[in-house]
Short mmCIF file of N, CA and C and ligand atoms in Angstrom, two decimals:
data_model
loop_
_atom_site.label_atom_id
_atom_site.label_comp_id
_atom_site.label_asym_id
_atom_site.label_seq_id
_atom_site.Cartn_x
_atom_site.Cartn_y
_atom_site.Cartn_z
N UNK A 138 1.00 -4.39 23.95
CA UNK A 138 0.57 -4.35 22.56
C UNK A 138 1.00 -5.61 21.83
N UNK A 139 0.16 -6.02 20.91
CA UNK A 139 0.44 -7.29 20.24
C UNK A 139 1.33 -7.08 19.02
N UNK A 140 2.11 -8.12 18.71
CA UNK A 140 2.84 -8.14 17.44
C UNK A 140 1.81 -8.46 16.36
N UNK A 141 1.76 -7.59 15.36
CA UNK A 141 0.80 -7.76 14.26
C UNK A 141 1.55 -7.82 12.94
N UNK A 142 0.82 -8.29 11.93
CA UNK A 142 1.30 -8.22 10.55
C UNK A 142 0.32 -7.38 9.74
N UNK A 143 0.85 -6.61 8.82
CA UNK A 143 -0.01 -5.83 7.94
C UNK A 143 0.51 -5.91 6.52
N UNK A 144 -0.35 -5.54 5.60
CA UNK A 144 0.00 -5.61 4.17
C UNK A 144 0.23 -4.21 3.65
N UNK A 145 1.26 -4.06 2.85
CA UNK A 145 1.68 -2.75 2.34
C UNK A 145 1.95 -2.85 0.84
N UNK A 146 1.66 -1.77 0.13
CA UNK A 146 2.04 -1.69 -1.28
C UNK A 146 2.79 -0.37 -1.50
N UNK A 147 3.94 -0.45 -2.16
CA UNK A 147 4.59 0.74 -2.69
C UNK A 147 4.05 0.89 -4.11
N UNK A 148 3.32 1.99 -4.33
CA UNK A 148 2.50 2.14 -5.53
C UNK A 148 3.33 2.59 -6.74
N UNK A 149 2.74 2.51 -7.96
CA UNK A 149 3.52 2.77 -9.18
C UNK A 149 4.16 4.16 -9.24
N UNK A 150 3.53 5.18 -8.66
CA UNK A 150 4.15 6.51 -8.72
C UNK A 150 5.49 6.51 -8.00
N UNK A 151 5.61 5.67 -6.97
CA UNK A 151 6.84 5.62 -6.17
C UNK A 151 7.88 4.69 -6.79
N UNK A 152 7.46 3.54 -7.28
CA UNK A 152 8.45 2.64 -7.91
C UNK A 152 9.04 3.32 -9.15
N UNK A 153 8.19 4.07 -9.87
CA UNK A 153 8.63 4.77 -11.09
C UNK A 153 9.75 5.77 -10.78
N UNK A 154 9.68 6.36 -9.58
CA UNK A 154 10.68 7.37 -9.19
C UNK A 154 11.80 6.77 -8.33
N UNK A 155 11.90 5.43 -8.30
CA UNK A 155 12.96 4.76 -7.54
C UNK A 155 12.95 5.14 -6.06
N UNK A 156 11.74 5.15 -5.47
CA UNK A 156 11.61 5.54 -4.06
C UNK A 156 11.43 4.36 -3.12
N UNK A 157 11.59 3.13 -3.65
CA UNK A 157 11.35 1.95 -2.80
C UNK A 157 12.25 1.97 -1.57
N UNK A 158 13.53 2.24 -1.76
CA UNK A 158 14.46 2.23 -0.63
C UNK A 158 14.14 3.31 0.39
N UNK A 159 13.80 4.50 -0.10
CA UNK A 159 13.49 5.60 0.83
C UNK A 159 12.21 5.31 1.62
N UNK A 160 11.23 4.72 0.96
CA UNK A 160 9.99 4.37 1.67
C UNK A 160 10.27 3.25 2.66
N UNK A 161 11.05 2.25 2.25
CA UNK A 161 11.39 1.18 3.20
C UNK A 161 12.12 1.73 4.42
N UNK A 162 12.97 2.73 4.20
CA UNK A 162 13.69 3.32 5.35
C UNK A 162 12.71 3.96 6.33
N UNK A 163 11.67 4.61 5.81
CA UNK A 163 10.67 5.21 6.72
C UNK A 163 9.89 4.12 7.46
N UNK A 164 9.54 3.05 6.75
CA UNK A 164 8.81 1.94 7.39
C UNK A 164 9.67 1.32 8.50
N UNK A 165 10.92 1.03 8.16
CA UNK A 165 11.81 0.40 9.14
C UNK A 165 12.13 1.35 10.28
N UNK A 166 12.24 2.63 9.97
CA UNK A 166 12.49 3.63 11.01
C UNK A 166 11.35 3.75 12.00
N UNK A 167 10.16 3.38 11.55
CA UNK A 167 8.99 3.40 12.44
C UNK A 167 8.88 2.12 13.26
N UNK A 168 9.83 1.21 13.10
CA UNK A 168 9.83 -0.01 13.91
C UNK A 168 9.20 -1.21 13.23
N UNK A 169 8.92 -1.08 11.94
CA UNK A 169 8.29 -2.19 11.22
C UNK A 169 9.36 -3.03 10.52
N UNK A 170 9.22 -4.34 10.61
CA UNK A 170 10.13 -5.26 9.90
C UNK A 170 9.46 -5.71 8.61
N UNK A 171 10.22 -5.65 7.51
CA UNK A 171 9.69 -6.12 6.22
C UNK A 171 9.98 -7.61 6.15
N UNK A 172 8.97 -8.42 6.42
CA UNK A 172 9.22 -9.87 6.51
C UNK A 172 8.95 -10.59 5.21
N UNK A 173 8.35 -9.88 4.23
CA UNK A 173 8.19 -10.43 2.88
C UNK A 173 8.03 -9.26 1.94
N UNK A 174 8.58 -9.43 0.74
CA UNK A 174 8.53 -8.31 -0.21
C UNK A 174 8.78 -8.86 -1.61
N UNK A 175 7.98 -8.39 -2.57
CA UNK A 175 8.28 -8.73 -3.98
C UNK A 175 7.71 -7.65 -4.90
N UNK A 176 8.41 -7.49 -6.02
CA UNK A 176 8.00 -6.50 -7.01
C UNK A 176 7.18 -7.23 -8.07
N UNK A 177 5.98 -6.74 -8.32
CA UNK A 177 5.08 -7.42 -9.26
C UNK A 177 4.40 -6.40 -10.17
N UNK A 178 3.87 -6.92 -11.27
CA UNK A 178 2.97 -6.13 -12.11
C UNK A 178 1.57 -6.65 -11.84
N UNK A 179 0.72 -5.84 -11.24
CA UNK A 179 -0.66 -6.28 -11.00
C UNK A 179 -1.40 -6.38 -12.33
N UNK A 180 -2.27 -7.38 -12.41
CA UNK A 180 -3.19 -7.45 -13.55
C UNK A 180 -4.40 -6.57 -13.23
N UNK A 181 -5.17 -6.27 -14.27
CA UNK A 181 -6.41 -5.51 -14.04
C UNK A 181 -7.29 -6.26 -13.04
N UNK A 182 -7.36 -7.57 -13.19
CA UNK A 182 -8.20 -8.36 -12.27
C UNK A 182 -7.70 -8.26 -10.83
N UNK A 183 -6.36 -8.31 -10.66
CA UNK A 183 -5.78 -8.13 -9.31
C UNK A 183 -6.26 -6.82 -8.70
N UNK A 184 -6.12 -5.73 -9.48
CA UNK A 184 -6.42 -4.40 -8.95
C UNK A 184 -7.92 -4.25 -8.68
N UNK A 185 -8.73 -4.78 -9.57
CA UNK A 185 -10.19 -4.68 -9.36
C UNK A 185 -10.62 -5.48 -8.13
N UNK A 186 -10.00 -6.64 -7.94
CA UNK A 186 -10.33 -7.45 -6.77
C UNK A 186 -9.84 -6.76 -5.50
N UNK A 187 -8.61 -6.25 -5.55
CA UNK A 187 -8.02 -5.63 -4.37
C UNK A 187 -8.82 -4.42 -3.91
N UNK A 188 -9.29 -3.62 -4.85
CA UNK A 188 -10.02 -2.39 -4.50
C UNK A 188 -11.54 -2.55 -4.68
N UNK A 189 -12.04 -3.78 -4.65
CA UNK A 189 -13.47 -4.03 -4.88
C UNK A 189 -14.36 -3.20 -3.95
N UNK A 190 -13.88 -2.93 -2.74
CA UNK A 190 -14.66 -2.15 -1.78
C UNK A 190 -14.97 -0.75 -2.34
N UNK A 191 -14.18 -0.29 -3.28
CA UNK A 191 -14.36 1.07 -3.84
C UNK A 191 -15.06 1.04 -5.20
N UNK A 192 -15.65 -0.11 -5.59
CA UNK A 192 -16.08 -0.20 -6.99
C UNK A 192 -17.23 0.73 -7.36
N UNK A 193 -17.99 1.20 -6.38
CA UNK A 193 -19.06 2.16 -6.69
C UNK A 193 -18.57 3.61 -6.67
N UNK A 194 -17.33 3.83 -6.27
CA UNK A 194 -16.82 5.21 -6.16
C UNK A 194 -16.48 5.75 -7.56
N UNK A 195 -16.64 7.06 -7.76
CA UNK A 195 -16.41 7.61 -9.11
C UNK A 195 -14.98 7.44 -9.60
N UNK A 196 -14.03 7.29 -8.66
CA UNK A 196 -12.62 7.22 -9.07
C UNK A 196 -12.14 5.78 -9.27
N UNK A 197 -13.04 4.79 -9.16
CA UNK A 197 -12.61 3.39 -9.20
C UNK A 197 -11.83 3.05 -10.48
N UNK A 198 -12.38 3.43 -11.64
CA UNK A 198 -11.72 3.10 -12.91
C UNK A 198 -10.33 3.70 -13.01
N UNK A 199 -10.24 4.97 -12.61
CA UNK A 199 -8.93 5.65 -12.64
C UNK A 199 -7.95 5.01 -11.67
N UNK A 200 -8.46 4.62 -10.51
CA UNK A 200 -7.60 4.00 -9.49
C UNK A 200 -7.03 2.68 -10.01
N UNK A 201 -7.88 1.87 -10.64
CA UNK A 201 -7.41 0.60 -11.20
C UNK A 201 -6.37 0.86 -12.30
N UNK A 202 -6.67 1.81 -13.18
CA UNK A 202 -5.70 2.14 -14.25
C UNK A 202 -4.36 2.56 -13.64
N UNK A 203 -4.43 3.37 -12.60
CA UNK A 203 -3.19 3.82 -11.95
C UNK A 203 -2.41 2.64 -11.35
N UNK A 204 -3.11 1.75 -10.67
CA UNK A 204 -2.42 0.65 -9.98
C UNK A 204 -1.77 -0.34 -10.93
N UNK A 205 -2.23 -0.36 -12.19
CA UNK A 205 -1.61 -1.26 -13.17
C UNK A 205 -0.73 -0.49 -14.16
N UNK A 206 -0.50 0.79 -13.89
CA UNK A 206 0.28 1.63 -14.80
C UNK A 206 1.78 1.36 -14.71
N UNK A 207 2.19 0.59 -13.73
CA UNK A 207 3.59 0.25 -13.55
C UNK A 207 3.70 -0.82 -12.49
N UNK A 208 4.93 -1.17 -12.16
CA UNK A 208 5.11 -2.21 -11.15
C UNK A 208 4.84 -1.65 -9.76
N UNK A 209 4.51 -2.57 -8.86
CA UNK A 209 4.33 -2.23 -7.45
C UNK A 209 5.20 -3.17 -6.62
N UNK A 210 5.47 -2.76 -5.39
CA UNK A 210 6.16 -3.64 -4.44
C UNK A 210 5.15 -4.00 -3.35
N UNK A 211 4.83 -5.29 -3.27
CA UNK A 211 3.92 -5.74 -2.22
C UNK A 211 4.75 -6.27 -1.06
N UNK A 212 4.28 -5.99 0.14
CA UNK A 212 5.09 -6.28 1.34
C UNK A 212 4.21 -6.77 2.48
N UNK A 213 4.83 -7.55 3.36
CA UNK A 213 4.22 -7.85 4.66
C UNK A 213 5.12 -7.22 5.72
N UNK A 214 4.51 -6.40 6.56
CA UNK A 214 5.23 -5.71 7.63
C UNK A 214 4.81 -6.31 8.96
N UNK A 215 5.79 -6.43 9.85
CA UNK A 215 5.51 -7.02 11.16
C UNK A 215 6.07 -6.11 12.25
N UNK A 216 5.34 -6.02 13.34
CA UNK A 216 5.82 -5.24 14.48
C UNK A 216 4.72 -5.01 15.49
N UNK A 217 5.08 -4.37 16.60
CA UNK A 217 4.08 -4.04 17.60
C UNK A 217 3.08 -3.08 17.00
N UNK A 218 1.80 -3.44 17.10
CA UNK A 218 0.75 -2.53 16.63
C UNK A 218 0.95 -2.14 15.16
N UNK A 219 1.39 -3.10 14.36
CA UNK A 219 1.88 -2.79 13.01
C UNK A 219 0.83 -2.11 12.13
N UNK A 220 -0.43 -2.46 12.29
CA UNK A 220 -1.46 -1.90 11.39
C UNK A 220 -1.56 -0.38 11.61
N UNK A 221 -1.67 0.03 12.87
CA UNK A 221 -1.79 1.46 13.18
C UNK A 221 -0.48 2.20 12.92
N UNK A 222 0.64 1.57 13.27
CA UNK A 222 1.94 2.21 13.05
C UNK A 222 2.14 2.48 11.56
N UNK A 223 1.80 1.50 10.73
CA UNK A 223 1.95 1.70 9.29
C UNK A 223 1.04 2.80 8.77
N UNK A 224 -0.21 2.84 9.27
CA UNK A 224 -1.13 3.91 8.83
C UNK A 224 -0.57 5.27 9.24
N UNK A 225 0.04 5.33 10.43
CA UNK A 225 0.63 6.61 10.88
C UNK A 225 1.79 7.03 9.99
N UNK A 226 2.66 6.09 9.67
CA UNK A 226 3.85 6.46 8.88
C UNK A 226 3.47 6.76 7.42
N UNK A 227 2.37 6.18 6.95
CA UNK A 227 1.88 6.54 5.60
C UNK A 227 1.33 7.95 5.57
N UNK A 228 0.54 8.30 6.57
CA UNK A 228 -0.11 9.61 6.60
C UNK A 228 -1.48 9.57 5.93
N UNK A 229 -2.16 10.73 5.95
CA UNK A 229 -3.52 10.81 5.41
C UNK A 229 -3.55 10.50 3.92
N UNK A 230 -4.72 10.01 3.46
CA UNK A 230 -4.89 9.61 2.05
C UNK A 230 -4.47 10.74 1.10
N UNK A 231 -4.95 11.96 1.40
CA UNK A 231 -4.60 13.11 0.57
C UNK A 231 -3.31 13.74 1.10
N UNK A 232 -2.26 13.77 0.28
CA UNK A 232 -0.99 14.30 0.79
C UNK A 232 -1.10 15.71 1.34
N UNK A 233 -2.09 16.47 0.86
CA UNK A 233 -2.28 17.84 1.39
C UNK A 233 -2.65 17.81 2.87
N UNK A 234 -3.26 16.72 3.31
CA UNK A 234 -3.68 16.60 4.71
C UNK A 234 -2.70 15.80 5.56
N UNK A 235 -1.67 15.25 4.93
CA UNK A 235 -0.76 14.34 5.65
C UNK A 235 0.24 15.12 6.51
N UNK A 236 0.61 14.53 7.64
CA UNK A 236 1.54 15.18 8.57
C UNK A 236 2.96 15.17 8.01
N UNK A 237 3.72 16.14 8.46
CA UNK A 237 5.14 16.23 8.08
C UNK A 237 5.86 14.91 8.41
N UNK A 238 6.75 14.50 7.52
CA UNK A 238 7.57 13.31 7.79
C UNK A 238 6.91 12.01 7.38
N UNK A 239 5.62 12.05 7.03
CA UNK A 239 4.96 10.82 6.60
C UNK A 239 5.34 10.51 5.14
N UNK A 240 5.10 9.26 4.74
CA UNK A 240 5.42 8.83 3.37
C UNK A 240 4.64 9.68 2.37
N UNK A 241 3.34 9.86 2.64
CA UNK A 241 2.53 10.58 1.65
C UNK A 241 2.86 12.06 1.60
N UNK A 242 3.13 12.68 2.75
CA UNK A 242 3.51 14.09 2.74
C UNK A 242 4.84 14.27 1.99
N UNK A 243 5.75 13.33 2.20
CA UNK A 243 7.09 13.46 1.63
C UNK A 243 7.13 13.13 0.14
N UNK A 244 6.35 12.12 -0.27
CA UNK A 244 6.54 11.59 -1.63
C UNK A 244 5.32 11.62 -2.54
N UNK A 245 4.09 11.66 -2.00
CA UNK A 245 2.91 11.48 -2.86
C UNK A 245 2.77 12.61 -3.88
N UNK A 246 2.24 12.23 -5.04
CA UNK A 246 2.01 13.22 -6.11
C UNK A 246 0.59 13.78 -6.06
N UNK A 247 -0.37 12.98 -5.57
CA UNK A 247 -1.78 13.40 -5.57
C UNK A 247 -2.56 12.48 -4.64
N UNK A 248 -3.86 12.78 -4.47
CA UNK A 248 -4.69 11.91 -3.62
C UNK A 248 -4.73 10.48 -4.18
N UNK A 249 -4.62 10.34 -5.50
CA UNK A 249 -4.62 9.00 -6.11
C UNK A 249 -3.21 8.40 -6.11
N UNK A 250 -2.26 9.13 -6.65
CA UNK A 250 -0.88 8.65 -6.75
C UNK A 250 -0.18 8.98 -5.44
N UNK A 251 -0.60 8.25 -4.40
CA UNK A 251 -0.16 8.61 -3.04
C UNK A 251 0.85 7.62 -2.44
N UNK A 252 1.55 6.95 -3.32
CA UNK A 252 2.82 6.24 -3.01
C UNK A 252 2.71 4.98 -2.18
N UNK A 253 1.70 4.86 -1.31
CA UNK A 253 1.68 3.69 -0.42
C UNK A 253 0.24 3.27 -0.11
N UNK A 254 0.09 1.98 0.12
CA UNK A 254 -1.14 1.41 0.68
C UNK A 254 -0.79 0.70 1.97
N UNK A 255 -1.69 0.76 2.94
CA UNK A 255 -1.54 -0.04 4.15
C UNK A 255 -2.91 -0.52 4.62
N UNK A 256 -2.99 -1.77 5.03
CA UNK A 256 -4.28 -2.33 5.48
C UNK A 256 -4.87 -1.47 6.58
N UNK A 257 -6.22 -1.41 6.62
CA UNK A 257 -6.88 -0.57 7.62
C UNK A 257 -7.45 -1.37 8.79
N UNK A 258 -7.31 -2.68 8.79
CA UNK A 258 -7.79 -3.50 9.92
C UNK A 258 -7.08 -4.84 9.91
N UNK A 259 -7.14 -5.53 11.03
CA UNK A 259 -6.50 -6.85 11.11
C UNK A 259 -7.17 -7.82 10.14
N UNK A 260 -8.48 -7.70 10.03
CA UNK A 260 -9.21 -8.60 9.13
C UNK A 260 -8.77 -8.38 7.68
N UNK A 261 -8.71 -7.11 7.27
CA UNK A 261 -8.28 -6.84 5.89
C UNK A 261 -6.82 -7.18 5.67
N UNK A 262 -5.98 -6.98 6.68
CA UNK A 262 -4.56 -7.35 6.55
C UNK A 262 -4.44 -8.84 6.22
N UNK A 263 -5.18 -9.66 6.93
CA UNK A 263 -5.09 -11.11 6.70
C UNK A 263 -5.56 -11.47 5.29
N UNK A 264 -6.64 -10.83 4.84
CA UNK A 264 -7.17 -11.11 3.50
C UNK A 264 -6.16 -10.66 2.43
N UNK A 265 -5.61 -9.46 2.61
CA UNK A 265 -4.71 -8.89 1.61
C UNK A 265 -3.39 -9.67 1.55
N UNK A 266 -2.86 -10.06 2.71
CA UNK A 266 -1.63 -10.86 2.73
C UNK A 266 -1.86 -12.17 1.99
N UNK A 267 -2.97 -12.83 2.28
CA UNK A 267 -3.24 -14.14 1.67
C UNK A 267 -3.46 -14.03 0.17
N UNK A 268 -3.92 -12.87 -0.29
CA UNK A 268 -4.16 -12.68 -1.72
C UNK A 268 -2.84 -12.62 -2.49
N UNK A 269 -1.82 -12.05 -1.89
CA UNK A 269 -0.55 -11.83 -2.62
C UNK A 269 0.59 -12.75 -2.20
N UNK A 270 0.51 -13.40 -1.06
CA UNK A 270 1.64 -14.20 -0.58
C UNK A 270 1.19 -15.60 -0.15
N UNK A 271 2.05 -16.58 -0.46
CA UNK A 271 1.87 -17.93 0.08
C UNK A 271 2.46 -17.94 1.49
N UNK A 272 1.94 -18.78 2.35
CA UNK A 272 2.45 -18.87 3.70
C UNK A 272 3.96 -19.11 3.74
N UNK A 273 4.45 -19.88 2.76
CA UNK A 273 5.89 -20.22 2.72
C UNK A 273 6.76 -19.00 2.42
N UNK A 274 6.17 -17.91 1.96
CA UNK A 274 6.95 -16.70 1.66
C UNK A 274 7.10 -15.78 2.87
N UNK A 275 6.41 -16.09 3.94
CA UNK A 275 6.45 -15.26 5.14
C UNK A 275 7.45 -15.87 6.10
N UNK A 276 8.60 -15.23 6.17
CA UNK A 276 9.70 -15.85 6.92
C UNK A 276 10.20 -14.93 8.04
N UNK A 277 9.24 -14.26 8.67
CA UNK A 277 9.62 -13.31 9.75
C UNK A 277 10.24 -14.02 10.94
P1 GDP B 49 -6.31 4.76 2.09
O1 GDP B 49 -6.75 3.67 3.04
O2 GDP B 49 -5.69 5.94 2.81
O3 GDP B 49 -5.41 4.26 0.98
O4 GDP B 49 -7.60 5.39 1.41
P2 GDP B 49 -8.93 4.75 0.77
O5 GDP B 49 -9.09 3.31 1.16
O6 GDP B 49 -10.04 5.68 1.07
O7 GDP B 49 -8.68 4.84 -0.80
C1 GDP B 49 -7.91 3.87 -1.47
C2 GDP B 49 -7.07 4.57 -2.52
O8 GDP B 49 -7.92 5.15 -3.52
C3 GDP B 49 -6.24 5.76 -2.01
O9 GDP B 49 -5.04 5.37 -1.36
C4 GDP B 49 -6.00 6.52 -3.30
O10 GDP B 49 -4.96 5.91 -4.09
C5 GDP B 49 -7.33 6.35 -4.02
N1 GDP B 49 -8.25 7.46 -3.73
C6 GDP B 49 -8.88 7.75 -2.56
N2 GDP B 49 -9.68 8.84 -2.68
C7 GDP B 49 -9.55 9.24 -3.98
C8 GDP B 49 -10.13 10.31 -4.74
O11 GDP B 49 -10.93 11.11 -4.24
N3 GDP B 49 -9.78 10.39 -6.06
C9 GDP B 49 -8.90 9.51 -6.64
N4 GDP B 49 -8.61 9.66 -7.95
N5 GDP B 49 -8.35 8.48 -5.96
C10 GDP B 49 -8.66 8.35 -4.65
#
């Protein structure tokens, strides 16, 4: 299996409840290394660009409002098969469907306020990392 990098966000519902450390512990416990991390306030433009793939969905406006409702922690995770491993440790989008022990089952408040984002493909990981991080910030 290849060493991969993926992009992760600890969402506002989780930063608001001081869950950054607990979520990082689950990520690291799954074998992922946090090779870059910063706490930011997304602008509306950031959130609209980031979730542009969902712009025709009925929940798009609410999702953007939620993502800018507080600070987020953006991260680059590295490890074997990191994209799939991160998706596994996050769990299903809807916490009601997420497996025991996953981030979303443990911490999410709702299908929208679901505590974490993780890239769904290598192509999107590269795009998302480049949107939020300069190459010089990746020091894995
Ligand atoms: P993910 O890859 O598991 O994050 O899921 P998606 O790419 O399908 O959706 C992106 C994000 O949109 C999710 O993580 C949720 O925060 C939000 N979302 C997804 N489905 C719904 C929904 O039905 N209603 C609302 N309000 N938000 C949703």
